[in-house]
mmCIF file of C-alpha atoms in Angstrom:
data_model
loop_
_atom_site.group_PDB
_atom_site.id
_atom_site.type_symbol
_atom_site.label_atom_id
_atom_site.label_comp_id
_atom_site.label_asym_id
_atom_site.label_seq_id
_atom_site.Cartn_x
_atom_site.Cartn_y
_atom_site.Cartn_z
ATOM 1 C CA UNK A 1 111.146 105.402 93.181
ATOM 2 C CA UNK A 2 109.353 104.490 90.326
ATOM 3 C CA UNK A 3 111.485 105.748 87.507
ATOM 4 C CA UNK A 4 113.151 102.080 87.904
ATOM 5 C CA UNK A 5 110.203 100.131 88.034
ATOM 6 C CA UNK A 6 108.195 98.783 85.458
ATOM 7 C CA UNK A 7 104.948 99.800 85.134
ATOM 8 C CA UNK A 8 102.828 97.289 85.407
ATOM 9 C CA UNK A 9 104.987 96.683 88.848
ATOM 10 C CA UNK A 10 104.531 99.989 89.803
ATOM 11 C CA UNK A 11 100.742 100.269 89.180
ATOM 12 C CA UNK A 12 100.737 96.637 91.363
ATOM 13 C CA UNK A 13 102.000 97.832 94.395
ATOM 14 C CA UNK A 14 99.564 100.834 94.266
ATOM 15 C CA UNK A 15 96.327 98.887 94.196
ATOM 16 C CA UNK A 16 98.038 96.887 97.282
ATOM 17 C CA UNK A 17 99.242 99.866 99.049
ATOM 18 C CA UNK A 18 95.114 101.357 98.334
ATOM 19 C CA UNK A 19 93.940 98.413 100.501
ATOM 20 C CA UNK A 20 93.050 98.464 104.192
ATOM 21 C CA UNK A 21 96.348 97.925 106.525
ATOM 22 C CA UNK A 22 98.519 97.474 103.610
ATOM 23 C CA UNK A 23 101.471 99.759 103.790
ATOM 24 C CA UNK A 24 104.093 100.240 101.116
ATOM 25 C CA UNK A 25 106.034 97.797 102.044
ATOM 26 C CA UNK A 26 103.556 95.164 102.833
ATOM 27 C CA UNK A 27 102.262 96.323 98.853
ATOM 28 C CA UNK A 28 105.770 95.571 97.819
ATOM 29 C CA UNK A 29 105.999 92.381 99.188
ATOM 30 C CA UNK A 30 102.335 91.445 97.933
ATOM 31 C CA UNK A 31 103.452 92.666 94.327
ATOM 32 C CA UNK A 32 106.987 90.914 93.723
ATOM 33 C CA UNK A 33 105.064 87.582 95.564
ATOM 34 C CA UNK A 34 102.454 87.918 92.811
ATOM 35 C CA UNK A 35 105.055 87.794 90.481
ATOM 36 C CA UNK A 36 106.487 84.637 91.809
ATOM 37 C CA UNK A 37 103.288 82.850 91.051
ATOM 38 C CA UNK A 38 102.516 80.654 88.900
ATOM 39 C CA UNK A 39 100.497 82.053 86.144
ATOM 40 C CA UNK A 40 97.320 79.714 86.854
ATOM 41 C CA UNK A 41 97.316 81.170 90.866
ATOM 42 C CA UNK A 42 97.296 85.047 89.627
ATOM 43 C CA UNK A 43 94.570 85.055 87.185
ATOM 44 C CA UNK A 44 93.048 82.671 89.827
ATOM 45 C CA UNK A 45 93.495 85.421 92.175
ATOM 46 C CA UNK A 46 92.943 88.610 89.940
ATOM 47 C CA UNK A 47 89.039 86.405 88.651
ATOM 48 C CA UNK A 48 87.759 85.620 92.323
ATOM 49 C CA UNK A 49 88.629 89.239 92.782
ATOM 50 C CA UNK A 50 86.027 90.594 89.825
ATOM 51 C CA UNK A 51 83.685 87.119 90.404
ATOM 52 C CA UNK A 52 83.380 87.940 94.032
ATOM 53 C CA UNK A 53 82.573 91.630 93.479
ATOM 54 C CA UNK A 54 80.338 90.641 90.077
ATOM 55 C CA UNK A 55 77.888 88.028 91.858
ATOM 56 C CA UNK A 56 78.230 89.354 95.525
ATOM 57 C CA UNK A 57 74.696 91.741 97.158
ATOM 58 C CA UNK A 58 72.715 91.847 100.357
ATOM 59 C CA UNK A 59 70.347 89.176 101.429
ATOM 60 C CA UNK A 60 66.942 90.726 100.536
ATOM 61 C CA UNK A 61 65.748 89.752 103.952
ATOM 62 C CA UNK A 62 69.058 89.867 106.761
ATOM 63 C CA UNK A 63 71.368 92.111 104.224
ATOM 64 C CA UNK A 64 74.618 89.763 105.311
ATOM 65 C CA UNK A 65 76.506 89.447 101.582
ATOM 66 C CA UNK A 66 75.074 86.767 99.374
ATOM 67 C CA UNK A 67 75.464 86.031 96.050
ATOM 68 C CA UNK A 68 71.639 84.153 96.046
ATOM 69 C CA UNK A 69 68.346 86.318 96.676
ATOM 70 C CA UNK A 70 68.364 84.985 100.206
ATOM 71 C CA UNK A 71 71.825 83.861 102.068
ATOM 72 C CA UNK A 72 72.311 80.374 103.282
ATOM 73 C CA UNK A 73 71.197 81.485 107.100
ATOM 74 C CA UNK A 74 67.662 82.922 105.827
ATOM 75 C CA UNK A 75 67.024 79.846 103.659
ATOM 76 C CA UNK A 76 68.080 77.318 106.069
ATOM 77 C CA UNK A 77 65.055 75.712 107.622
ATOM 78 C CA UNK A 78 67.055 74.608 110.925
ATOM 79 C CA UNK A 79 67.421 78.117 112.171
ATOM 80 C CA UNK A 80 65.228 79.998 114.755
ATOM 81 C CA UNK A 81 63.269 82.663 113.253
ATOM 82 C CA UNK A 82 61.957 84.396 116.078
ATOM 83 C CA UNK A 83 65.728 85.837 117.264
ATOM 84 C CA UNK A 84 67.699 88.231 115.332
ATOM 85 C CA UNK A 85 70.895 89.202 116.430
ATOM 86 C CA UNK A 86 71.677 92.424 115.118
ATOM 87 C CA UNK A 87 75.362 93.476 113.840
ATOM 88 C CA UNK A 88 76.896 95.871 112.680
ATOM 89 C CA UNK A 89 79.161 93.906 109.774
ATOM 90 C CA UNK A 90 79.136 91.165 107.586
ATOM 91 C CA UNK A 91 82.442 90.024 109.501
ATOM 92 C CA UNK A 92 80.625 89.900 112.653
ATOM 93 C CA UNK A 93 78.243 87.025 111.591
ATOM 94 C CA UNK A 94 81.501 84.998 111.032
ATOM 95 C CA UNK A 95 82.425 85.234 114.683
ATOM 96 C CA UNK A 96 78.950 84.640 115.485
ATOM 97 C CA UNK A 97 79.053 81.956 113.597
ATOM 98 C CA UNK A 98 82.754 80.500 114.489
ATOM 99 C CA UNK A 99 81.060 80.037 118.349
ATOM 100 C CA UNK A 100 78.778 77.093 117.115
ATOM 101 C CA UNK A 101 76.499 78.338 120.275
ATOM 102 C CA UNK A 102 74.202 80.664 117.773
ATOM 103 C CA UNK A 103 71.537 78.824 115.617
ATOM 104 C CA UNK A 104 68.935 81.909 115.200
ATOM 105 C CA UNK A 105 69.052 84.557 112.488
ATOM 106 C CA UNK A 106 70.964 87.563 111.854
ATOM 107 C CA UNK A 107 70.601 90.819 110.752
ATOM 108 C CA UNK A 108 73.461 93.241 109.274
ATOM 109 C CA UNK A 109 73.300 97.291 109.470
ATOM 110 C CA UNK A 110 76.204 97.992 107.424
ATOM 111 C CA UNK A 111 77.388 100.450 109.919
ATOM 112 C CA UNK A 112 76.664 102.202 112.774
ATOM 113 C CA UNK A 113 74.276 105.798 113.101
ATOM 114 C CA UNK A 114 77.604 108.252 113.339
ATOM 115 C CA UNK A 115 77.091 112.124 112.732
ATOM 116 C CA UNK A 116 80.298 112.762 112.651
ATOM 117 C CA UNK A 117 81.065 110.309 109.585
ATOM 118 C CA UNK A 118 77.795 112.039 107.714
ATOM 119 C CA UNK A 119 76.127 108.390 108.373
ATOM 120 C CA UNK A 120 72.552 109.131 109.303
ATOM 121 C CA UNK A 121 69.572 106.042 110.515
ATOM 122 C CA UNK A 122 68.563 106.133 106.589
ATOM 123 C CA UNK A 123 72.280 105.160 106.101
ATOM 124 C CA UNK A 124 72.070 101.780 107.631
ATOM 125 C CA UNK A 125 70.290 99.372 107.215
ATOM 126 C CA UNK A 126 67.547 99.910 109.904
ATOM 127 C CA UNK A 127 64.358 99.854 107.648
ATOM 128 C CA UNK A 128 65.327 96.901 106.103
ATOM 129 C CA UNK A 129 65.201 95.811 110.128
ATOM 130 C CA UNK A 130 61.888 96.646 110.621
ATOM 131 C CA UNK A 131 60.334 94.541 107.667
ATOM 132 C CA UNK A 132 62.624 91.839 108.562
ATOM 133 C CA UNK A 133 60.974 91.967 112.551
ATOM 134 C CA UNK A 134 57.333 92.796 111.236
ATOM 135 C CA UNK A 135 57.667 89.533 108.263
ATOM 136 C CA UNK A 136 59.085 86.795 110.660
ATOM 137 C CA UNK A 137 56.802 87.890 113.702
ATOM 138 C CA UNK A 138 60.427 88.141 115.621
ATOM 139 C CA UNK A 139 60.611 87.802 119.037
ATOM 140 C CA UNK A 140 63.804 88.313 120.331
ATOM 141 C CA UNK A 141 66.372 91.099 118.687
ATOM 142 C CA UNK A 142 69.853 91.436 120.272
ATOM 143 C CA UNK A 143 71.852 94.107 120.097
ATOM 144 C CA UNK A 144 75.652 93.316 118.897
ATOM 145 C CA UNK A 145 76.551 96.282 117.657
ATOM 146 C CA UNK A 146 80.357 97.266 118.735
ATOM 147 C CA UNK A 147 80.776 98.258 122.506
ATOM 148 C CA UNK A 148 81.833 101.838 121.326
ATOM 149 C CA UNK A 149 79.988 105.002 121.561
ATOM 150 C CA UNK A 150 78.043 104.603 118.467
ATOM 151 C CA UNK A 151 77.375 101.055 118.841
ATOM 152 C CA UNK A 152 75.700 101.733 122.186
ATOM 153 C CA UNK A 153 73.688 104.808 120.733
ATOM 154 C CA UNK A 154 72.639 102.560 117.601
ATOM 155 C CA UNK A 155 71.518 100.140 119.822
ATOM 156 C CA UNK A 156 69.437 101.985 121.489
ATOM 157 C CA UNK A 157 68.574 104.297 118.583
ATOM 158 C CA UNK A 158 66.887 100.955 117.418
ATOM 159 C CA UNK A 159 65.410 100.038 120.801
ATOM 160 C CA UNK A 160 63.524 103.170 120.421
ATOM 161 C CA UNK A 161 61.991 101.934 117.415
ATOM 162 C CA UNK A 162 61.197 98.223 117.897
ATOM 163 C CA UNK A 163 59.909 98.156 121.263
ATOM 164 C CA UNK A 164 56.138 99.523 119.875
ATOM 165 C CA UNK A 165 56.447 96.523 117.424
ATOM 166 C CA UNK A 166 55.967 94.491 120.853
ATOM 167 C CA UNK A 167 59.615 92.675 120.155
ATOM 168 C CA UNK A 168 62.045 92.135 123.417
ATOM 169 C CA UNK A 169 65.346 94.031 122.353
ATOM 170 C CA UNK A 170 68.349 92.729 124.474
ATOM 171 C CA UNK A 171 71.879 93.509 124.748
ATOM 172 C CA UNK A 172 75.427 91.146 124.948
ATOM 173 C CA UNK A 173 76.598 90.932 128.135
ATOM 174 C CA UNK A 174 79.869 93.286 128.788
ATOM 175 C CA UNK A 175 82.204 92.292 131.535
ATOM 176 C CA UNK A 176 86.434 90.892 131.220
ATOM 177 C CA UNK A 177 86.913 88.671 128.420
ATOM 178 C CA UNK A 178 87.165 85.069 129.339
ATOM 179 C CA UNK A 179 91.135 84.515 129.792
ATOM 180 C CA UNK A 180 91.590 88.009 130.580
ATOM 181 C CA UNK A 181 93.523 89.112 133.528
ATOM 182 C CA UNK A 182 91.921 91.978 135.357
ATOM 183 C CA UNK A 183 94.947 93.887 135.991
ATOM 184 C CA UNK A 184 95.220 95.013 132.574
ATOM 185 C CA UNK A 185 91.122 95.215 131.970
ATOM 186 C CA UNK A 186 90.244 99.141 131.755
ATOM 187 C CA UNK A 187 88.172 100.701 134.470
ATOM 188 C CA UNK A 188 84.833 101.079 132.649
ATOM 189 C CA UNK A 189 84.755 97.123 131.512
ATOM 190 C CA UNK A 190 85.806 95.968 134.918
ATOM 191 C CA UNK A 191 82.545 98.535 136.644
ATOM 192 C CA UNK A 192 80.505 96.838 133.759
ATOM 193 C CA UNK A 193 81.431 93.346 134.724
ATOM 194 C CA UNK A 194 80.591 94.333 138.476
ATOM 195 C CA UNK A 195 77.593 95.750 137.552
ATOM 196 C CA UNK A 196 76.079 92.730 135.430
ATOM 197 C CA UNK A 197 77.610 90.212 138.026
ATOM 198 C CA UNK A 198 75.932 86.842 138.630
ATOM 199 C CA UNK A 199 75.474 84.302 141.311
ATOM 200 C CA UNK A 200 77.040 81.330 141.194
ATOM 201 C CA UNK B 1 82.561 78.588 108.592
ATOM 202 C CA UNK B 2 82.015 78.195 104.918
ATOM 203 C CA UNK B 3 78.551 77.232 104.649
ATOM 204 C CA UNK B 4 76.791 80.482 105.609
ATOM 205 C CA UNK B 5 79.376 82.417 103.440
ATOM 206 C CA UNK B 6 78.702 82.664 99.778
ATOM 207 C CA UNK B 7 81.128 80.782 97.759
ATOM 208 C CA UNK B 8 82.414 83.461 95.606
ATOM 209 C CA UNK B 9 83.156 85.341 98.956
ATOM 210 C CA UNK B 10 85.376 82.382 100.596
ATOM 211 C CA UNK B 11 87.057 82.071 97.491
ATOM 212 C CA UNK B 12 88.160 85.469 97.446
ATOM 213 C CA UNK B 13 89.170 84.994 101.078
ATOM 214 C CA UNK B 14 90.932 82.068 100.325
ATOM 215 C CA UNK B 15 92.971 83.794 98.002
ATOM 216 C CA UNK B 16 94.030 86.637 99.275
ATOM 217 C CA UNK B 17 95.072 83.771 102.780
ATOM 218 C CA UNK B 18 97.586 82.012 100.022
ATOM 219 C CA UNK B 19 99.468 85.570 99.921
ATOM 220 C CA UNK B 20 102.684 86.021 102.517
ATOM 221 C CA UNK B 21 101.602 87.462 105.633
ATOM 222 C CA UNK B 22 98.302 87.039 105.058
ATOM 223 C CA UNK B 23 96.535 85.577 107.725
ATOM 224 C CA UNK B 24 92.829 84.449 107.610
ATOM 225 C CA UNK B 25 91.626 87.420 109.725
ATOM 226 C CA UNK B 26 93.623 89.714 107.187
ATOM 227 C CA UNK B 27 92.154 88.003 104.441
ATOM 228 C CA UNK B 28 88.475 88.229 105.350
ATOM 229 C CA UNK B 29 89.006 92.426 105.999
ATOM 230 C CA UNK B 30 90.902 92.335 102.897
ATOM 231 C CA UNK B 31 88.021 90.426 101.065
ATOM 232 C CA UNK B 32 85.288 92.679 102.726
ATOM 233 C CA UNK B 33 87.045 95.519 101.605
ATOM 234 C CA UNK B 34 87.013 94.406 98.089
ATOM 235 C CA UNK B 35 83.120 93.865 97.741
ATOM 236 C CA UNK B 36 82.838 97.548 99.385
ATOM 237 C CA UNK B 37 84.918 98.779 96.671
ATOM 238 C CA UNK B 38 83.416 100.828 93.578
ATOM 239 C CA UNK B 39 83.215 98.253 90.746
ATOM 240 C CA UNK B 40 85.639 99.942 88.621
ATOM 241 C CA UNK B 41 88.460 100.195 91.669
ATOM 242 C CA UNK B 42 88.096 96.172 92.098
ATOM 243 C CA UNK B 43 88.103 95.621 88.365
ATOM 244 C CA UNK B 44 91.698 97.654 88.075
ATOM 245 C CA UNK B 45 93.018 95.901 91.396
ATOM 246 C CA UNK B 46 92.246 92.030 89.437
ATOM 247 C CA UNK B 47 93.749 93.500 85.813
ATOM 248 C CA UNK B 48 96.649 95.333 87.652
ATOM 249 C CA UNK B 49 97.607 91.385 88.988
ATOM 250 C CA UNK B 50 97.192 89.440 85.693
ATOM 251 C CA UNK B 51 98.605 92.652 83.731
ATOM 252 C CA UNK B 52 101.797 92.830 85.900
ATOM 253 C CA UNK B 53 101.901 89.091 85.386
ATOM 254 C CA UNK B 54 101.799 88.533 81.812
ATOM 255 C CA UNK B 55 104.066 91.597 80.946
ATOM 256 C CA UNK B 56 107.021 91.495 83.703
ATOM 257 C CA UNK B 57 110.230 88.766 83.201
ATOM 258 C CA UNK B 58 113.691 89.153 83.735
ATOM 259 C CA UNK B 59 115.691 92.270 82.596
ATOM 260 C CA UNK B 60 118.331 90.328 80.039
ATOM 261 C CA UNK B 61 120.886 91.912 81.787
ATOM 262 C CA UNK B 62 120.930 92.265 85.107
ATOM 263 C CA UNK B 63 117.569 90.013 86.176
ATOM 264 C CA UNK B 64 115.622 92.473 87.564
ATOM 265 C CA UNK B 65 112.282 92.787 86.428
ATOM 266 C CA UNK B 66 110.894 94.277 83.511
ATOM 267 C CA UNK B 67 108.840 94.774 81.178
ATOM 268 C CA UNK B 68 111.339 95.382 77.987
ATOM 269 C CA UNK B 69 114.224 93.774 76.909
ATOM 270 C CA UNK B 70 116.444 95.698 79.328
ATOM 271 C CA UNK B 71 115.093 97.565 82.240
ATOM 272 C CA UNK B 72 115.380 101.371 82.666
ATOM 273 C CA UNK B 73 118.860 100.933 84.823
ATOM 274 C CA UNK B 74 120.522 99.329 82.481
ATOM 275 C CA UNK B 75 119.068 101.180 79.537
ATOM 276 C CA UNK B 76 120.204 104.390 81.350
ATOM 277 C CA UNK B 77 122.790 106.540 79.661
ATOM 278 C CA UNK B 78 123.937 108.216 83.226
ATOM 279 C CA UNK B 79 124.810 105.193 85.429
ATOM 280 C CA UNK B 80 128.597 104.370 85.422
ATOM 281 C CA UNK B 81 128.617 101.414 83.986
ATOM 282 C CA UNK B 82 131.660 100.119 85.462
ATOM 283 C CA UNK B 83 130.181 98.669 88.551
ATOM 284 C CA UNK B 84 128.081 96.391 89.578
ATOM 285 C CA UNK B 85 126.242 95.858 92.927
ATOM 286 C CA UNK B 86 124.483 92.503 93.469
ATOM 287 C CA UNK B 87 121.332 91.649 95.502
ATOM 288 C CA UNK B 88 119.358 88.454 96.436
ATOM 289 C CA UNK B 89 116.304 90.144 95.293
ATOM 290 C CA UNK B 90 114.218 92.726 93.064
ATOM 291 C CA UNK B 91 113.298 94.645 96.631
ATOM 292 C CA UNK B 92 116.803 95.111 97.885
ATOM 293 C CA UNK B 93 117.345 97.368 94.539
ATOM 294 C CA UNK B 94 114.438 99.484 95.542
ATOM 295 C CA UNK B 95 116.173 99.712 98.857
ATOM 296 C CA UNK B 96 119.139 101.127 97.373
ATOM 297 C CA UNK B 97 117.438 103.226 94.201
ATOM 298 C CA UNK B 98 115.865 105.352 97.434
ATOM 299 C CA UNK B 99 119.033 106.252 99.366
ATOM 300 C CA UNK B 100 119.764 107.967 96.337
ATOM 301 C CA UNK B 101 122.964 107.032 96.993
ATOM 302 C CA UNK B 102 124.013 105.137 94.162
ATOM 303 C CA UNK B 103 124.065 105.275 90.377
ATOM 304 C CA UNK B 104 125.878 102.504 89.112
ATOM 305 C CA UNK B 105 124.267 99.252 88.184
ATOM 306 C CA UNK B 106 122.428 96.093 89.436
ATOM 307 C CA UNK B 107 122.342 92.504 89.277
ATOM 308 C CA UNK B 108 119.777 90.639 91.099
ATOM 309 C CA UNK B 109 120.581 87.281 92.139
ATOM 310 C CA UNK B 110 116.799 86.003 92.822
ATOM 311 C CA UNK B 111 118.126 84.207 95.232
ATOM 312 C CA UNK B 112 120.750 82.315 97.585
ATOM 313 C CA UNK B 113 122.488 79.791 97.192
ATOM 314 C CA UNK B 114 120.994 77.371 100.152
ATOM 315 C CA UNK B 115 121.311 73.262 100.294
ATOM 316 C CA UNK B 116 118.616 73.122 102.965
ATOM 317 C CA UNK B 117 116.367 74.614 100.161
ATOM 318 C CA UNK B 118 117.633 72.963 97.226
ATOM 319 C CA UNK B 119 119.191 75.879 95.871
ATOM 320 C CA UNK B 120 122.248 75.565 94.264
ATOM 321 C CA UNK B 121 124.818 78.099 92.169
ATOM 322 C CA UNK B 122 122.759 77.012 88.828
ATOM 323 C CA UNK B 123 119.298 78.178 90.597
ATOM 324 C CA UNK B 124 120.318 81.601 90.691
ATOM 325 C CA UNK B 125 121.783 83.850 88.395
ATOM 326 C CA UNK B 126 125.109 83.745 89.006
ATOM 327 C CA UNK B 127 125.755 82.811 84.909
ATOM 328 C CA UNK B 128 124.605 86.040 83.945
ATOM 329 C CA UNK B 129 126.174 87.634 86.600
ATOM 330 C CA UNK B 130 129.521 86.988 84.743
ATOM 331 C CA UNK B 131 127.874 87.237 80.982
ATOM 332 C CA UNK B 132 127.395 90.894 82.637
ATOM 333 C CA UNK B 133 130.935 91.589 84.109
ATOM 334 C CA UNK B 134 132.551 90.497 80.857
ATOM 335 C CA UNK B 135 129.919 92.135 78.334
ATOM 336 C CA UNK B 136 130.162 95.701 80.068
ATOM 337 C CA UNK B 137 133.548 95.130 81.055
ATOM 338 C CA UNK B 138 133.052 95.751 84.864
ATOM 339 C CA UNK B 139 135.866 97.247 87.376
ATOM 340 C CA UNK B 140 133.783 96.385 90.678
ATOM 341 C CA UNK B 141 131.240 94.404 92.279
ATOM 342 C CA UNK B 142 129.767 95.023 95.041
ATOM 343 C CA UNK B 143 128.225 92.010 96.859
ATOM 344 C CA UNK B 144 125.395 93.033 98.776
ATOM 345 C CA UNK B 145 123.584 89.776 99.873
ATOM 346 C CA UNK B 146 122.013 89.479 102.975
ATOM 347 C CA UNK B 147 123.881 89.824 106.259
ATOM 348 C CA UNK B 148 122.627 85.688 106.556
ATOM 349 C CA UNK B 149 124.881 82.654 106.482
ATOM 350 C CA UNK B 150 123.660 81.606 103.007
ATOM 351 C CA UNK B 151 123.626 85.525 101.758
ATOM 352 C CA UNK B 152 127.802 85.540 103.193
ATOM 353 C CA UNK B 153 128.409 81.917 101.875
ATOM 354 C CA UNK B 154 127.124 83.143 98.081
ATOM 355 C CA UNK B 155 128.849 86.179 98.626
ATOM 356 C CA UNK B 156 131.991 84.213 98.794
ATOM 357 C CA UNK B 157 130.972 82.097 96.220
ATOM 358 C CA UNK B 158 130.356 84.420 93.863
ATOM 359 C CA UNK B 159 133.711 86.067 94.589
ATOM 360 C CA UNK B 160 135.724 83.234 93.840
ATOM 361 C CA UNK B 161 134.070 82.860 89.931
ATOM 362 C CA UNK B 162 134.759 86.170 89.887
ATOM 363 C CA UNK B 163 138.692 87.176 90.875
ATOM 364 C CA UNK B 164 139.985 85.239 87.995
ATOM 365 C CA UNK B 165 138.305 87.611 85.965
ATOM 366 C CA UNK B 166 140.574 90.390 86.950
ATOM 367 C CA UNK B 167 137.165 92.188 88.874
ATOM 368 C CA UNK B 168 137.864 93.891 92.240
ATOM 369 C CA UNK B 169 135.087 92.226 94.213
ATOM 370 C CA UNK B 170 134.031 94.396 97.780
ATOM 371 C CA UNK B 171 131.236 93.578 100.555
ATOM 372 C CA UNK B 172 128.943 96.030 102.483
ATOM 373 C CA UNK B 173 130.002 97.306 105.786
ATOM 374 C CA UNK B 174 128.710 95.157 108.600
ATOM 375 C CA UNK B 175 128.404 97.776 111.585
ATOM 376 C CA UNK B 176 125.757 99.680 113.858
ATOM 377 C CA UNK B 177 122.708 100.851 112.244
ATOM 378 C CA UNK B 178 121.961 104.309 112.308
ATOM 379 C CA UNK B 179 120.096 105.691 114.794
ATOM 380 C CA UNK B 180 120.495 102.069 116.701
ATOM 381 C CA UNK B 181 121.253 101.716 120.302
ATOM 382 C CA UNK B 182 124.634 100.448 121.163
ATOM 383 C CA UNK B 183 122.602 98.580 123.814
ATOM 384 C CA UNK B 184 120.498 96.734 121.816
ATOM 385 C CA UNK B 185 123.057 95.796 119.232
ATOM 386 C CA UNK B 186 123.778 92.080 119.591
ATOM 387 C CA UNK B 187 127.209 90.527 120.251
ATOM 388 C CA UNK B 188 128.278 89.964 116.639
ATOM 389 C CA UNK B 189 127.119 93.152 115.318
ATOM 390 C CA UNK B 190 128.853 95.025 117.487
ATOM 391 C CA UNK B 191 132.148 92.849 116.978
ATOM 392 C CA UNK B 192 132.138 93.648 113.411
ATOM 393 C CA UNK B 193 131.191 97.345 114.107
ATOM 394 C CA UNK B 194 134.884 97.424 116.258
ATOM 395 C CA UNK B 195 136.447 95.277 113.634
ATOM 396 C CA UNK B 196 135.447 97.853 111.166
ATOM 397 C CA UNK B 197 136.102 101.187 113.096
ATOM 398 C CA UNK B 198 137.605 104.053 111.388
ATOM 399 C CA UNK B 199 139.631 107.309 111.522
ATOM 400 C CA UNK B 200 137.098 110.578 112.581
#
């Protein structure tokens, strides 16, 4: 293929085609569309890429991405202190946030404790945890880690070490998602869902 | 949602949302991605876009892209030069280049001619399409637009400018694809497929 390419194209569609869920053709696409562009809207592109990595780090205290010593959440004044919800990525805190029902703090592991990745407890952000619950005097942490395998033992791999701190460690509910027929819900969410039923 | 995100980070999201088929969900994994990226990867991703940018135009003649004068096709000492198969756009000759198939030449439209659009004969190179048939004097051209109504309506277009030249002019075969079920062809497909049958 790429004897009749140029380049520059070429070497294009290869840094697409290295990002997540971006297949050759979806690279292709991506590349020739860059092209297209007006010159002002790539090197707009190509500088948010490098500013974004340049000025972007973890919030010393919640480690969500930030490009300030402390993210917008930790500095705000009109948020709860004494809850931390606990997740696993910085893209969960979005859909935390897209719910407009959440107005305590957050904290981000960067991952989830899984031997078989080589990703140990010193891998994630758990000590940074700790300080964060021992600093605010938390009250509350819940558990949103992913409702896979090692979500679940992260969860309570954490548990484990915050209930001597004195702090009540809670869990999201699981059960069918709201709009969800149960028909197609999978055995193990629909025996969750009678398990943690509720009167009405 | 933008408020608890750092600025450089939305911007980067933003972005990569303005690219085709990029929806906002794609564009925050794609942005997250990039800050987990080794500084040098993300610093070759933003120089491969404003590199392929600044150096690839129009091959001079046949309109693909390139970064030379000419592009390797048409610099080529093995391809017969004598004909000439034309294409809406730069992609369709990388569909072709990997049948492997074919080693005559190019000339890429970038383009249809469409009113709805506001694309008429002079948007699209059809003026270098003849410049090329006369320079190299050309025996065939094969119109390979797409199987649309604009890509058949240029086809025809094109063929009229060029018959007075003395140029055989041919179309693709319309027909079944291969591998495709005869029951899921649709009703025009398979028309032209009968229309089309031949000798085994």
């Amino acid at each position: 293929m790429a004897g009749f390419q140029a380049p520059a194209l070429a070497r294009l569609i290869d840094e697409f085609n290295k990002l997540p869920g971006i297949g050759t053709k979806t690279a292709q696409r991506l590349a020739y569309y860059v092209l297209s562009m007006p010159n002002d809207d790539a090197e707009s592109l190509a500088k948010a890429i490098t500013d974004a990595h340049r000025s972007i780090h973890k919030c010393r205290k919640c480690c969500n991405l930030t490009d300030d010593e402390f993210c917008p959440i930790c500095k705000s004044k009109n948020r709860d202190k004494s809850i931390v919800c606990v997740v696993e990525d910085p893209k969960d805190v979005a859909a935390f946030e897209k719910t407009q029902e959440y107005s305590a703090m957050y904290h981000v592991l960067h991952g989830v404790i899984s031997p078989l990745r080589g990703m140990g407890p010193n891998d994630i952000s758990i000590k940074e945890l700790i300080d964060h619950v021992r600093e605010d005097n938390v009250q509350e942490v819940i558990m949103a880690t992913n409702a896979t395998a090692e979500g679940e033992a992260t969860a309570v791999y954490i548990s484990r070490l915050l209930k001597p701190l004195g702090v009540k460690v809670t869990r999201l509910a699981y059960g069918i998602p709201v709009g969800g027929d149960l028909e197609y819900a999978d055995e193990v969410t629909l025996a969750r869902a009678l398990e943690g039923r509720c009167e009405l």
